[in-house]
Amino acid sequence: MGKISENIAQVRAQIGAACASHGRSSGEVMLLAVSKMMPAAAVREAILCGQRAFGENYIQEAVDKITQIRAWEAAGETPSGSQWHCIGPIQSNKTRLVAEYFDWAQTVDRLKTAQRLHDQRPAHLPPLQVCIQVNIDGAVSKSGVAPADVLALARAIQNLPRLQLRGLMTIPDPEKTIKNIAIQDQHTATLRLFQSLVKAGVALDTLSMGMSADLTQAVGAGSTMVRVGTAIFGARPAASGATSFPDALSS
Ligand SMILES: *Cc1c(COP(=O)(O)O)cnc(C)c1O
């Protein structure tokens, strides 16, 4: 077992340290391993280290990978129980694949998308677990719901029985993460929004916030799920054109 297992151990230790220094138990923060653009073999290595939850951005790539992993699971070649989270933009023509293959959709930002996911969720599967993506810093180029519109969307999703609303997801502005400007403000604003929804009677247990660069601060600000790619799997291969990161975040 090579680099990936070392990296996972290191990220878990980092989460543990961040929790400890903020008086939180490490069981409160789930690690989502972001495996986009990484081969199924890398995911398998992470599974062998006990990791089960994986995040993917590009739907077709994810479907191929999930199919491969599930086949390995069925054949007993890989421990079972992998869980798949869609963390990329969900175009209307991709909702069926998301509803059929994923366990979670974290990037729901329109009722139309929620309705389609609900209608297309296969009857033999449990409800799709959903987070509303919030555009917390108001960046014009970004996907996500404006904070003022989140409560209405949350209530609408609660009326869709094939979906289970779990919480909020936010992607901090990468520029600001790098320069470390106001990232704390983005985290705090997201936590306040989360708390205001709970106060309004919306049952939520998930705040998906924090990536490799801002993990520690996000845990300090109340995150319950951090999404880590590079720090686990290493640098992603350079993508071409429309699928490159972070361009895909703004589509
Ligand atoms: C790619 C991605 C991540 C992981 O980013 P890293 O910097 O590689 O840790 C987390 N969240 C989302 C939404 C992503 O697209």
Coordinates of C-alpha atoms in Angstrom, one line a residue, residues 90 126 251:
I90 CA -25.8 18.8 -12.7
P126 CA -33.3 4.6 -1.0
S251 CA -20.5 26.3 -15.6

